[in-house]
Amino acid sequence: MSPAAPLPPASPPASTPAASRLLDWRVRFGVLALIWGFSFVFIKVGTEGFAPFQVTFGRLLFGTAVLAVALVVKRDRLPRGARVWGHLTVAAFLLNALPFSLFAYAELTIPSTLAGICNATTPLWGMLLSLVALSEDRPTRVRAAGLGIGFVGVLTVLGAWQGFSGVDVTGTALALLASLSYAVGWVYVRRTLSGTGATNLSLAGSQVGLATLQLAVVTPLFTSMPTSVEVLPLLAVIALGALGTGYAMLLQYGVVAEVGPTTAAMVTYFIPVIATAAGVTLLNEQLTWNTPVGALVVLAGAALTQSRRTPRRPATPFAPPTNDTPTHPVVGETPATPTHPVVGIRSAGAVGVPPDEVWGRVGTTDGAPCRA
């Protein structure tokens, strides 16, 4: 949310060479993409031993545990004020409880590869909603074209020319609704959770914790305790929560602080690729030609929707130097522009890194890019 305290820039030791610093963030970036890409496989395996609501509750519980430890270690405080907690409760439902549950139910009938690709439509929904709900976010021709291209990609993935044969309509619709829920949640966060004064880690930890409480109430009403617990599904749920919902969020904060939200948001475009590769190799899921082709079209459209019009700067008239104007500015030095990453960070579908539509435009004051 916007004026929330900005993340402190990562400051590696002075002796660390620039190449090592670049390698360091790139390694963490790759780990982040792997975790979120494999999350769809974890969901699939988890639903083989637990009900979808139980998978969602487990991932939120373990994710909350990781973030709670981080809050204690950093001695961070929880947000204050009934208004903030009320909005966080809604955000927890839209960005965590609802989409996580929808993806879990979707993967009962659709492959994890298709779920991962559906998750990539989130930027498309985000732009579509921003045009309706955010009057200051005006479309450009490029972004409008990206929206159209993206949804053509969705139709390609689903094989629309074949009458969607071989595709479970209900499961696919649930996965697309999950992605839509992320987009609605980010718009809500942008409109309501700004100026709280709490840190991003505090807001995110509280949000995930509230989602855990929501599932703790819902899960017993619709499920019963499993008669036996299989090891592999249990490990998948633990990994899904501790890694995909907890540790990945902490990784994302570090990458954003070091290289900026725009670069960090690029992880979004690697997730469906990894999800597809993991589903095919580990779960032996079938892949027809239209799935990868459609996925590439979706990603191309999503990338175009994140393009921004560069404002033209008026020409500055020449002014002779004065005593207050340095005549020899440092070459390459630019004034620091603080960014304020958003808390609308979730683990998307499995994923959670919001694209530029969210990283920068949902909850930042400077328009810099939040990525599921």
mmCIF file of C-alpha atoms in Angstrom:
data_model
loop_
_atom_site.group_PDB
_atom_site.id
_atom_site.type_symbol
_atom_site.label_atom_id
_atom_site.label_comp_id
_atom_site.label_asym_id
_atom_site.label_seq_id
_atom_site.Cartn_x
_atom_site.Cartn_y
_atom_site.Cartn_z
ATOM 1 C CA MET A 1 0.000 0.000 0.000
ATOM 2 C CA SER A 2 1.411 3.166 -0.912
ATOM 3 C CA PRO A 3 3.022 5.184 1.755
ATOM 4 C CA ALA A 4 3.897 2.110 3.726
ATOM 5 C CA ALA A 5 7.475 2.175 4.847
ATOM 6 C CA PRO A 6 9.708 1.417 1.860
ATOM 7 C CA LEU A 7 11.946 -1.589 1.951
ATOM 8 C CA PRO A 8 15.496 -0.685 2.947
ATOM 9 C CA PRO A 9 17.904 -1.178 0.064
ATOM 10 C CA ALA A 10 20.060 -4.220 0.379
ATOM 11 C CA SER A 11 23.571 -3.095 1.112
ATOM 12 C CA PRO A 12 26.149 -5.790 0.447
ATOM 13 C CA PRO A 13 29.606 -5.401 1.944
ATOM 14 C CA ALA A 14 31.755 -2.824 0.252
ATOM 15 C CA SER A 15 34.264 -5.476 -0.702
ATOM 16 C CA THR A 16 31.673 -7.440 -2.665
ATOM 17 C CA PRO A 17 32.291 -6.923 -6.409
ATOM 18 C CA ALA A 18 29.452 -5.773 -8.640
ATOM 19 C CA ALA A 19 29.423 -9.085 -10.541
ATOM 20 C CA SER A 20 28.879 -11.026 -7.306
ATOM 21 C CA ARG A 21 26.018 -8.771 -6.299
ATOM 22 C CA LEU A 22 24.349 -9.281 -9.684
ATOM 23 C CA LEU A 23 24.811 -13.039 -9.450
ATOM 24 C CA ASP A 24 23.389 -12.986 -5.947
ATOM 25 C CA TRP A 25 20.080 -11.361 -6.867
ATOM 26 C CA ARG A 26 19.837 -13.409 -10.035
ATOM 27 C CA VAL A 27 20.197 -16.609 -8.043
ATOM 28 C CA ARG A 28 17.476 -15.496 -5.630
ATOM 29 C CA PHE A 29 15.322 -14.425 -8.579
ATOM 30 C CA GLY A 30 15.711 -17.904 -10.077
ATOM 31 C CA VAL A 31 14.875 -19.597 -6.778
ATOM 32 C CA LEU A 32 11.765 -17.431 -6.516
ATOM 33 C CA ALA A 33 10.606 -18.406 -10.013
ATOM 34 C CA LEU A 34 11.248 -22.094 -9.269
ATOM 35 C CA ILE A 35 9.314 -22.025 -5.999
ATOM 36 C CA TRP A 36 6.286 -20.325 -7.504
ATOM 37 C CA GLY A 37 6.433 -22.438 -10.663
ATOM 38 C CA PHE A 38 6.537 -25.682 -8.670
ATOM 39 C CA SER A 39 3.699 -24.501 -6.420
ATOM 40 C CA PHE A 40 1.152 -25.770 -8.937
ATOM 41 C CA VAL A 41 2.707 -29.235 -8.738
ATOM 42 C CA PHE A 42 2.579 -29.027 -4.927
ATOM 43 C CA ILE A 43 -1.139 -28.191 -5.117
ATOM 44 C CA LYS A 44 -1.779 -31.148 -7.430
ATOM 45 C CA VAL A 45 0.082 -33.583 -5.175
ATOM 46 C CA GLY A 46 -1.520 -32.121 -2.053
ATOM 47 C CA THR A 47 -5.049 -32.672 -3.367
ATOM 48 C CA GLU A 48 -4.262 -36.367 -3.814
ATOM 49 C CA GLY A 49 -4.248 -36.786 -0.030
ATOM 50 C CA PHE A 50 -6.301 -33.871 1.292
ATOM 51 C CA ALA A 51 -9.470 -31.982 0.437
ATOM 52 C CA PRO A 52 -8.906 -28.668 -1.405
ATOM 53 C CA PHE A 53 -9.848 -26.566 1.643
ATOM 54 C CA GLN A 54 -7.396 -28.589 3.742
ATOM 55 C CA VAL A 55 -4.619 -27.953 1.230
ATOM 56 C CA THR A 56 -5.371 -24.225 1.342
ATOM 57 C CA PHE A 57 -5.521 -24.146 5.133
ATOM 58 C CA GLY A 58 -2.225 -26.026 5.388
ATOM 59 C CA ARG A 59 -0.389 -23.732 2.989
ATOM 60 C CA LEU A 60 -1.671 -20.637 4.788
ATOM 61 C CA LEU A 61 -0.808 -22.084 8.207
ATOM 62 C CA PHE A 62 2.794 -22.906 7.274
ATOM 63 C CA GLY A 63 3.159 -19.643 5.376
ATOM 64 C CA THR A 64 1.966 -17.684 8.412
ATOM 65 C CA ALA A 65 4.470 -19.541 10.598
ATOM 66 C CA VAL A 66 7.384 -18.491 8.368
ATOM 67 C CA LEU A 67 6.250 -14.848 8.224
ATOM 68 C CA ALA A 68 5.631 -14.797 11.996
ATOM 69 C CA VAL A 69 9.208 -15.919 12.602
ATOM 70 C CA ALA A 70 10.432 -13.171 10.260
ATOM 71 C CA LEU A 71 8.371 -10.578 12.156
ATOM 72 C CA VAL A 72 9.840 -11.714 15.467
ATOM 73 C CA VAL A 73 13.414 -11.738 14.154
ATOM 74 C CA LYS A 74 13.033 -8.253 12.683
ATOM 75 C CA ARG A 75 11.108 -7.068 15.778
ATOM 76 C CA ASP A 76 8.418 -5.674 13.536
ATOM 77 C CA ARG A 77 5.063 -4.525 14.878
ATOM 78 C CA LEU A 78 1.624 -5.503 13.668
ATOM 79 C CA PRO A 79 -0.553 -2.841 12.017
ATOM 80 C CA ARG A 80 -2.774 -0.714 14.244
ATOM 81 C CA GLY A 81 -6.337 0.495 13.833
ATOM 82 C CA ALA A 82 -9.680 -1.234 13.274
ATOM 83 C CA ARG A 83 -9.949 0.270 9.781
ATOM 84 C CA VAL A 84 -6.635 -1.233 8.690
ATOM 85 C CA TRP A 85 -7.529 -4.657 10.061
ATOM 86 C CA GLY A 86 -10.918 -4.512 8.384
ATOM 87 C CA HIS A 87 -9.387 -3.813 4.985
ATOM 88 C CA LEU A 88 -6.716 -6.456 5.577
ATOM 89 C CA THR A 89 -9.474 -8.982 6.249
ATOM 90 C CA VAL A 90 -11.021 -8.273 2.841
ATOM 91 C CA ALA A 91 -7.592 -8.333 1.175
ATOM 92 C CA ALA A 92 -6.827 -11.674 2.846
ATOM 93 C CA PHE A 93 -9.990 -13.131 1.349
ATOM 94 C CA LEU A 94 -9.439 -11.760 -2.166
ATOM 95 C CA LEU A 95 -5.681 -12.325 -2.394
ATOM 96 C CA ASN A 96 -5.237 -15.502 -0.358
ATOM 97 C CA ALA A 97 -8.208 -17.474 0.958
ATOM 98 C CA LEU A 98 -10.392 -17.352 -2.176
ATOM 99 C CA PRO A 99 -7.832 -17.762 -5.003
ATOM 100 C CA PHE A 100 -5.819 -20.407 -3.129
ATOM 101 C CA SER A 101 -9.009 -22.430 -2.603
ATOM 102 C CA LEU A 102 -10.142 -21.977 -6.203
ATOM 103 C CA PHE A 103 -6.813 -23.209 -7.559
ATOM 104 C CA ALA A 104 -6.926 -26.227 -5.248
ATOM 105 C CA TYR A 105 -10.434 -27.139 -6.444
ATOM 106 C CA ALA A 106 -9.479 -26.451 -10.070
ATOM 107 C CA GLU A 107 -6.575 -28.895 -9.941
ATOM 108 C CA LEU A 108 -8.909 -31.709 -9.004
ATOM 109 C CA THR A 109 -9.937 -31.793 -12.665
ATOM 110 C CA ILE A 110 -7.342 -29.878 -14.687
ATOM 111 C CA PRO A 111 -3.575 -30.450 -14.993
ATOM 112 C CA SER A 112 -1.159 -28.269 -13.064
ATOM 113 C CA THR A 113 0.225 -26.986 -16.383
ATOM 114 C CA LEU A 114 -3.132 -25.460 -17.318
ATOM 115 C CA ALA A 115 -3.520 -23.967 -13.829
ATOM 116 C CA GLY A 116 -0.127 -22.302 -14.137
ATOM 117 C CA ILE A 117 -1.044 -20.813 -17.505
ATOM 118 C CA CYS A 118 -4.396 -19.555 -16.178
ATOM 119 C CA ASN A 119 -2.484 -17.825 -13.402
ATOM 120 C CA ALA A 120 -0.571 -15.876 -16.058
ATOM 121 C CA THR A 121 -3.804 -14.149 -17.086
ATOM 122 C CA THR A 122 -3.790 -12.104 -13.865
ATOM 123 C CA PRO A 123 -2.164 -9.025 -15.493
ATOM 124 C CA LEU A 124 -4.867 -9.106 -18.175
ATOM 125 C CA TRP A 125 -7.651 -9.092 -15.572
ATOM 126 C CA GLY A 126 -5.754 -6.418 -13.651
ATOM 127 C CA MET A 127 -5.621 -4.067 -16.599
ATOM 128 C CA LEU A 128 -9.263 -4.698 -17.487
ATOM 129 C CA LEU A 129 -10.368 -3.903 -13.934
ATOM 130 C CA SER A 130 -8.097 -0.879 -13.617
ATOM 131 C CA LEU A 131 -9.770 0.686 -16.643
ATOM 132 C CA VAL A 132 -13.113 0.417 -14.842
ATOM 133 C CA ALA A 133 -12.165 1.037 -11.220
ATOM 134 C CA LEU A 134 -9.151 3.324 -11.487
ATOM 135 C CA SER A 135 -10.014 6.431 -13.461
ATOM 136 C CA GLU A 136 -6.434 7.688 -13.507
ATOM 137 C CA ASP A 137 -5.188 4.540 -15.267
ATOM 138 C CA ARG A 138 -5.926 5.392 -18.893
ATOM 139 C CA PRO A 139 -5.387 2.782 -21.616
ATOM 140 C CA THR A 140 -2.966 3.146 -24.477
ATOM 141 C CA ARG A 141 -3.216 1.460 -27.868
ATOM 142 C CA VAL A 142 -0.360 -0.872 -26.967
ATOM 143 C CA ARG A 143 -1.944 -1.921 -23.691
ATOM 144 C CA ALA A 144 -5.352 -2.414 -25.326
ATOM 145 C CA ALA A 145 -3.696 -4.561 -27.987
ATOM 146 C CA GLY A 146 -1.952 -6.540 -25.259
ATOM 147 C CA LEU A 147 -5.295 -7.226 -23.599
ATOM 148 C CA GLY A 148 -6.760 -8.561 -26.843
ATOM 149 C CA ILE A 149 -3.671 -10.631 -27.647
ATOM 150 C CA GLY A 150 -3.659 -12.096 -24.147
ATOM 151 C CA PHE A 151 -7.210 -13.366 -24.349
ATOM 152 C CA VAL A 152 -6.549 -14.784 -27.830
ATOM 153 C CA GLY A 153 -3.757 -16.730 -26.138
ATOM 154 C CA VAL A 154 -6.227 -18.061 -23.558
ATOM 155 C CA LEU A 155 -8.525 -19.276 -26.334
ATOM 156 C CA THR A 156 -5.530 -20.917 -28.009
ATOM 157 C CA VAL A 157 -4.571 -22.763 -24.815
ATOM 158 C CA LEU A 158 -8.143 -24.012 -24.417
ATOM 159 C CA GLY A 159 -8.455 -25.072 -28.079
ATOM 160 C CA ALA A 160 -11.490 -22.901 -28.839
ATOM 161 C CA TRP A 161 -11.558 -23.972 -32.524
ATOM 162 C CA GLN A 162 -12.140 -27.560 -31.349
ATOM 163 C CA GLY A 163 -15.078 -26.596 -29.148
ATOM 164 C CA PHE A 164 -12.888 -26.789 -26.010
ATOM 165 C CA SER A 165 -12.862 -30.580 -26.352
ATOM 166 C CA GLY A 166 -10.707 -32.334 -23.778
ATOM 167 C CA VAL A 167 -10.782 -29.324 -21.421
ATOM 168 C CA ASP A 168 -12.676 -29.445 -18.145
ATOM 169 C CA VAL A 169 -14.730 -26.272 -18.299
ATOM 170 C CA THR A 170 -15.496 -26.106 -14.573
ATOM 171 C CA GLY A 171 -11.889 -26.560 -13.469
ATOM 172 C CA THR A 172 -10.609 -24.057 -16.018
ATOM 173 C CA ALA A 173 -13.256 -21.526 -14.994
ATOM 174 C CA LEU A 174 -12.238 -21.894 -11.335
ATOM 175 C CA ALA A 175 -8.574 -21.272 -12.208
ATOM 176 C CA LEU A 176 -9.478 -18.181 -14.244
ATOM 177 C CA LEU A 177 -11.696 -16.933 -11.391
ATOM 178 C CA ALA A 178 -8.741 -17.348 -9.036
ATOM 179 C CA SER A 179 -6.645 -15.105 -11.270
ATOM 180 C CA LEU A 180 -9.515 -12.612 -11.442
ATOM 181 C CA SER A 181 -9.699 -12.629 -7.637
ATOM 182 C CA TYR A 182 -6.043 -11.582 -7.457
ATOM 183 C CA ALA A 183 -6.731 -8.658 -9.763
ATOM 184 C CA VAL A 184 -9.803 -7.553 -7.788
ATOM 185 C CA GLY A 185 -7.791 -7.808 -4.583
ATOM 186 C CA TRP A 186 -5.020 -5.577 -5.912
ATOM 187 C CA VAL A 187 -7.497 -2.902 -6.977
ATOM 188 C CA TYR A 188 -9.075 -3.072 -3.509
ATOM 189 C CA VAL A 189 -5.671 -2.812 -1.835
ATOM 190 C CA ARG A 190 -4.774 0.198 -3.928
ATOM 191 C CA ARG A 191 -7.988 1.983 -3.002
ATOM 192 C CA THR A 192 -8.062 1.177 0.715
ATOM 193 C CA LEU A 193 -4.705 0.305 2.243
ATOM 194 C CA SER A 194 -2.557 3.347 1.763
ATOM 195 C CA GLY A 195 -0.962 5.484 4.447
ATOM 196 C CA THR A 196 -1.150 2.830 7.151
ATOM 197 C CA GLY A 197 2.338 3.545 8.484
ATOM 198 C CA ALA A 198 3.003 -0.199 8.857
ATOM 199 C CA THR A 199 5.813 -1.994 7.091
ATOM 200 C CA ASN A 200 5.176 -4.220 4.107
ATOM 201 C CA LEU A 201 6.281 -7.321 6.025
ATOM 202 C CA SER A 202 3.894 -6.476 8.843
ATOM 203 C CA LEU A 203 0.965 -5.956 6.488
ATOM 204 C CA ALA A 204 1.722 -9.090 4.470
ATOM 205 C CA GLY A 205 2.161 -11.253 7.566
ATOM 206 C CA SER A 206 -1.099 -9.951 9.022
ATOM 207 C CA GLN A 207 -2.919 -10.519 5.746
ATOM 208 C CA VAL A 208 -1.789 -14.141 5.456
ATOM 209 C CA GLY A 209 -2.558 -14.701 9.139
ATOM 210 C CA LEU A 210 -6.116 -13.426 8.671
ATOM 211 C CA ALA A 211 -6.567 -15.699 5.659
ATOM 212 C CA THR A 212 -5.460 -18.616 7.848
ATOM 213 C CA LEU A 213 -8.176 -17.746 10.374
ATOM 214 C CA GLN A 214 -10.756 -17.567 7.590
ATOM 215 C CA LEU A 215 -9.858 -21.051 6.386
ATOM 216 C CA ALA A 216 -9.756 -22.336 9.968
ATOM 217 C CA VAL A 217 -13.451 -21.455 10.187
ATOM 218 C CA VAL A 218 -14.474 -22.690 6.735
ATOM 219 C CA THR A 219 -12.491 -25.944 6.477
ATOM 220 C CA PRO A 220 -14.256 -27.908 9.288
ATOM 221 C CA LEU A 221 -17.656 -26.956 7.834
ATOM 222 C CA PHE A 222 -16.982 -28.545 4.428
ATOM 223 C CA THR A 223 -14.428 -31.266 5.122
ATOM 224 C CA SER A 224 -13.792 -34.054 7.593
ATOM 225 C CA MET A 225 -10.521 -35.183 9.082
ATOM 226 C CA PRO A 226 -8.664 -37.599 6.771
ATOM 227 C CA THR A 227 -8.634 -41.170 8.017
ATOM 228 C CA SER A 228 -4.963 -41.471 7.106
ATOM 229 C CA VAL A 229 -2.214 -39.040 6.215
ATOM 230 C CA GLU A 230 0.086 -39.872 3.325
ATOM 231 C CA VAL A 231 3.625 -38.585 3.506
ATOM 232 C CA LEU A 232 3.977 -37.171 -0.018
ATOM 233 C CA PRO A 233 0.818 -35.000 0.007
ATOM 234 C CA LEU A 234 1.722 -33.748 3.485
ATOM 235 C CA LEU A 235 5.214 -32.764 2.354
ATOM 236 C CA ALA A 236 3.702 -31.041 -0.680
ATOM 237 C CA VAL A 237 1.399 -28.933 1.510
ATOM 238 C CA ILE A 238 4.271 -28.041 3.860
ATOM 239 C CA ALA A 239 6.444 -26.997 0.909
ATOM 240 C CA LEU A 240 3.565 -25.084 -0.629
ATOM 241 C CA GLY A 241 3.072 -23.048 2.544
ATOM 242 C CA ALA A 242 6.560 -22.682 3.987
ATOM 243 C CA LEU A 243 8.244 -22.086 0.621
ATOM 244 C CA GLY A 244 5.572 -20.793 -1.768
ATOM 245 C CA THR A 245 3.622 -18.611 0.677
ATOM 246 C CA GLY A 246 6.191 -17.737 3.345
ATOM 247 C CA TYR A 247 9.822 -17.918 2.266
ATOM 248 C CA ALA A 248 9.109 -16.830 -1.323
ATOM 249 C CA MET A 249 7.530 -13.622 -0.071
ATOM 250 C CA LEU A 250 10.636 -12.837 1.970
ATOM 251 C CA LEU A 251 12.796 -13.577 -1.080
ATOM 252 C CA GLN A 252 10.671 -11.235 -3.134
ATOM 253 C CA TYR A 253 11.130 -8.412 -0.643
ATOM 254 C CA GLY A 254 14.902 -8.809 -0.899
ATOM 255 C CA VAL A 255 14.937 -8.811 -4.700
ATOM 256 C CA VAL A 256 12.664 -5.756 -4.850
ATOM 257 C CA ALA A 257 14.880 -3.893 -2.401
ATOM 258 C CA GLU A 258 18.049 -4.688 -4.355
ATOM 259 C CA VAL A 259 17.056 -4.325 -8.012
ATOM 260 C CA GLY A 260 13.690 -2.572 -7.880
ATOM 261 C CA PRO A 261 10.101 -3.689 -8.348
ATOM 262 C CA THR A 262 10.140 -3.522 -12.156
ATOM 263 C CA THR A 263 12.863 -6.150 -12.471
ATOM 264 C CA ALA A 264 11.425 -8.244 -9.654
ATOM 265 C CA ALA A 265 8.020 -8.287 -11.372
ATOM 266 C CA MET A 266 9.576 -10.088 -14.358
ATOM 267 C CA VAL A 267 9.436 -13.316 -12.326
ATOM 268 C CA THR A 268 5.768 -13.471 -13.311
ATOM 269 C CA TYR A 269 6.653 -14.430 -16.874
ATOM 270 C CA PHE A 270 8.841 -17.383 -15.850
ATOM 271 C CA ILE A 271 6.221 -19.030 -13.630
ATOM 272 C CA PRO A 272 3.986 -20.653 -16.308
ATOM 273 C CA VAL A 273 7.061 -21.931 -18.139
ATOM 274 C CA ILE A 274 8.361 -23.639 -14.995
ATOM 275 C CA ALA A 275 4.885 -24.862 -14.035
ATOM 276 C CA THR A 276 4.479 -26.461 -17.466
ATOM 277 C CA ALA A 277 7.910 -28.108 -17.404
ATOM 278 C CA ALA A 278 7.357 -29.415 -13.867
ATOM 279 C CA GLY A 279 3.907 -30.794 -14.664
ATOM 280 C CA VAL A 280 5.101 -32.618 -17.771
ATOM 281 C CA THR A 281 8.290 -34.074 -16.252
ATOM 282 C CA LEU A 282 7.142 -34.870 -12.714
ATOM 283 C CA LEU A 283 3.447 -35.650 -13.168
ATOM 284 C CA ASN A 284 3.545 -36.972 -16.748
ATOM 285 C CA GLU A 285 0.875 -34.503 -17.820
ATOM 286 C CA GLN A 286 0.071 -34.456 -21.519
ATOM 287 C CA LEU A 287 1.023 -31.403 -23.552
ATOM 288 C CA THR A 288 -0.426 -30.594 -26.965
ATOM 289 C CA TRP A 289 1.019 -27.992 -29.304
ATOM 290 C CA ASN A 290 -1.605 -25.349 -28.533
ATOM 291 C CA THR A 291 -0.753 -25.251 -24.819
ATOM 292 C CA PRO A 292 2.815 -23.866 -25.063
ATOM 293 C CA VAL A 293 1.942 -21.724 -28.096
ATOM 294 C CA GLY A 294 -1.078 -20.242 -26.329
ATOM 295 C CA ALA A 295 0.970 -19.702 -23.171
ATOM 296 C CA LEU A 296 3.532 -17.668 -25.123
ATOM 297 C CA VAL A 297 0.738 -15.562 -26.628
ATOM 298 C CA VAL A 298 -0.729 -14.979 -23.149
ATOM 299 C CA LEU A 299 2.659 -13.872 -21.810
ATOM 300 C CA ALA A 300 3.227 -11.574 -24.776
ATOM 301 C CA GLY A 301 -0.155 -9.942 -24.220
ATOM 302 C CA ALA A 302 0.452 -9.643 -20.477
ATOM 303 C CA ALA A 303 3.808 -7.978 -21.117
ATOM 304 C CA LEU A 304 2.198 -5.432 -23.456
ATOM 305 C CA THR A 305 -0.460 -4.573 -20.860
ATOM 306 C CA GLN A 306 2.328 -3.572 -18.481
ATOM 307 C CA SER A 307 3.840 -1.019 -20.870
ATOM 308 C CA ARG A 308 3.728 2.555 -19.683
ATOM 309 C CA ARG A 309 3.582 5.788 -21.620
ATOM 310 C CA THR A 310 6.799 7.726 -21.037
ATOM 311 C CA PRO A 311 5.929 11.321 -20.101
ATOM 312 C CA ARG A 312 7.643 13.975 -22.131
ATOM 313 C CA ARG A 313 9.740 16.379 -20.150
ATOM 314 C CA PRO A 314 9.518 20.033 -21.053
ATOM 315 C CA ALA A 315 12.716 21.560 -22.323
ATOM 316 C CA THR A 316 14.623 23.281 -19.544
ATOM 317 C CA PRO A 317 15.902 26.730 -20.518
ATOM 318 C CA PHE A 318 19.602 27.296 -20.080
ATOM 319 C CA ALA A 319 20.482 29.020 -16.832
ATOM 320 C CA PRO A 320 23.995 30.191 -16.031
ATOM 321 C CA PRO A 321 25.509 28.568 -12.941
ATOM 322 C CA THR A 322 25.173 30.409 -9.666
ATOM 323 C CA ASN A 323 26.837 29.958 -6.329
ATOM 324 C CA ASP A 324 24.005 27.590 -5.385
ATOM 325 C CA THR A 325 24.295 25.501 -8.558
ATOM 326 C CA PRO A 326 27.178 23.007 -8.711
ATOM 327 C CA THR A 327 29.065 23.446 -11.949
ATOM 328 C CA HIS A 328 30.492 19.936 -11.967
ATOM 329 C CA PRO A 329 27.766 17.433 -11.147
ATOM 330 C CA VAL A 330 28.881 13.892 -10.531
ATOM 331 C CA VAL A 331 28.745 11.920 -13.738
ATOM 332 C CA GLY A 332 26.103 9.202 -13.656
ATOM 333 C CA GLU A 333 24.639 10.317 -10.346
ATOM 334 C CA THR A 334 20.862 10.447 -10.220
ATOM 335 C CA PRO A 335 18.635 11.440 -7.349
ATOM 336 C CA ALA A 336 17.146 8.535 -5.484
ATOM 337 C CA THR A 337 13.460 7.985 -6.064
ATOM 338 C CA PRO A 338 11.926 5.967 -3.231
ATOM 339 C CA THR A 339 9.574 3.192 -4.156
ATOM 340 C CA HIS A 340 7.000 1.640 -1.930
ATOM 341 C CA PRO A 341 6.383 -2.010 -2.776
ATOM 342 C CA VAL A 342 2.887 -3.197 -2.100
ATOM 343 C CA VAL A 343 1.612 -5.758 0.301
ATOM 344 C CA GLY A 344 -0.690 -7.164 -2.304
ATOM 345 C CA ILE A 345 2.035 -9.704 -2.727
ATOM 346 C CA ARG A 346 0.684 -13.139 -2.640
ATOM 347 C CA SER A 347 1.856 -16.422 -3.783
ATOM 348 C CA ALA A 348 0.410 -16.742 -7.119
ATOM 349 C CA GLY A 349 -2.033 -19.446 -7.567
ATOM 350 C CA ALA A 350 0.432 -20.704 -6.417
ATOM 351 C CA VAL A 351 2.102 -17.669 -7.228
ATOM 352 C CA GLY A 352 2.293 -14.330 -5.857
ATOM 353 C CA VAL A 353 4.449 -11.858 -7.474
ATOM 354 C CA PRO A 354 2.267 -9.128 -8.906
ATOM 355 C CA PRO A 355 3.122 -7.728 -12.323
ATOM 356 C CA ASP A 356 3.806 -4.086 -12.965
ATOM 357 C CA GLU A 357 0.063 -3.486 -12.839
ATOM 358 C CA VAL A 358 0.273 -4.300 -9.187
ATOM 359 C CA TRP A 359 3.839 -3.891 -8.036
ATOM 360 C CA GLY A 360 4.012 -0.320 -9.101
ATOM 361 C CA ARG A 361 0.574 0.877 -9.747
ATOM 362 C CA VAL A 362 -1.190 -0.811 -6.915
ATOM 363 C CA GLY A 363 -0.011 0.811 -3.808
ATOM 364 C CA THR A 364 2.965 2.865 -4.792
ATOM 365 C CA THR A 365 3.198 6.588 -4.844
ATOM 366 C CA ASP A 366 5.678 6.846 -7.620
ATOM 367 C CA GLY A 367 4.155 4.579 -10.253
ATOM 368 C CA ALA A 368 7.013 2.177 -10.103
ATOM 369 C CA PRO A 369 6.134 -1.429 -10.341
ATOM 370 C CA CYS A 370 3.936 -5.210 -6.856
ATOM 371 C CA ARG A 371 3.606 -9.369 -9.460
ATOM 372 C CA ALA A 372 0.862 -13.272 -7.584
#
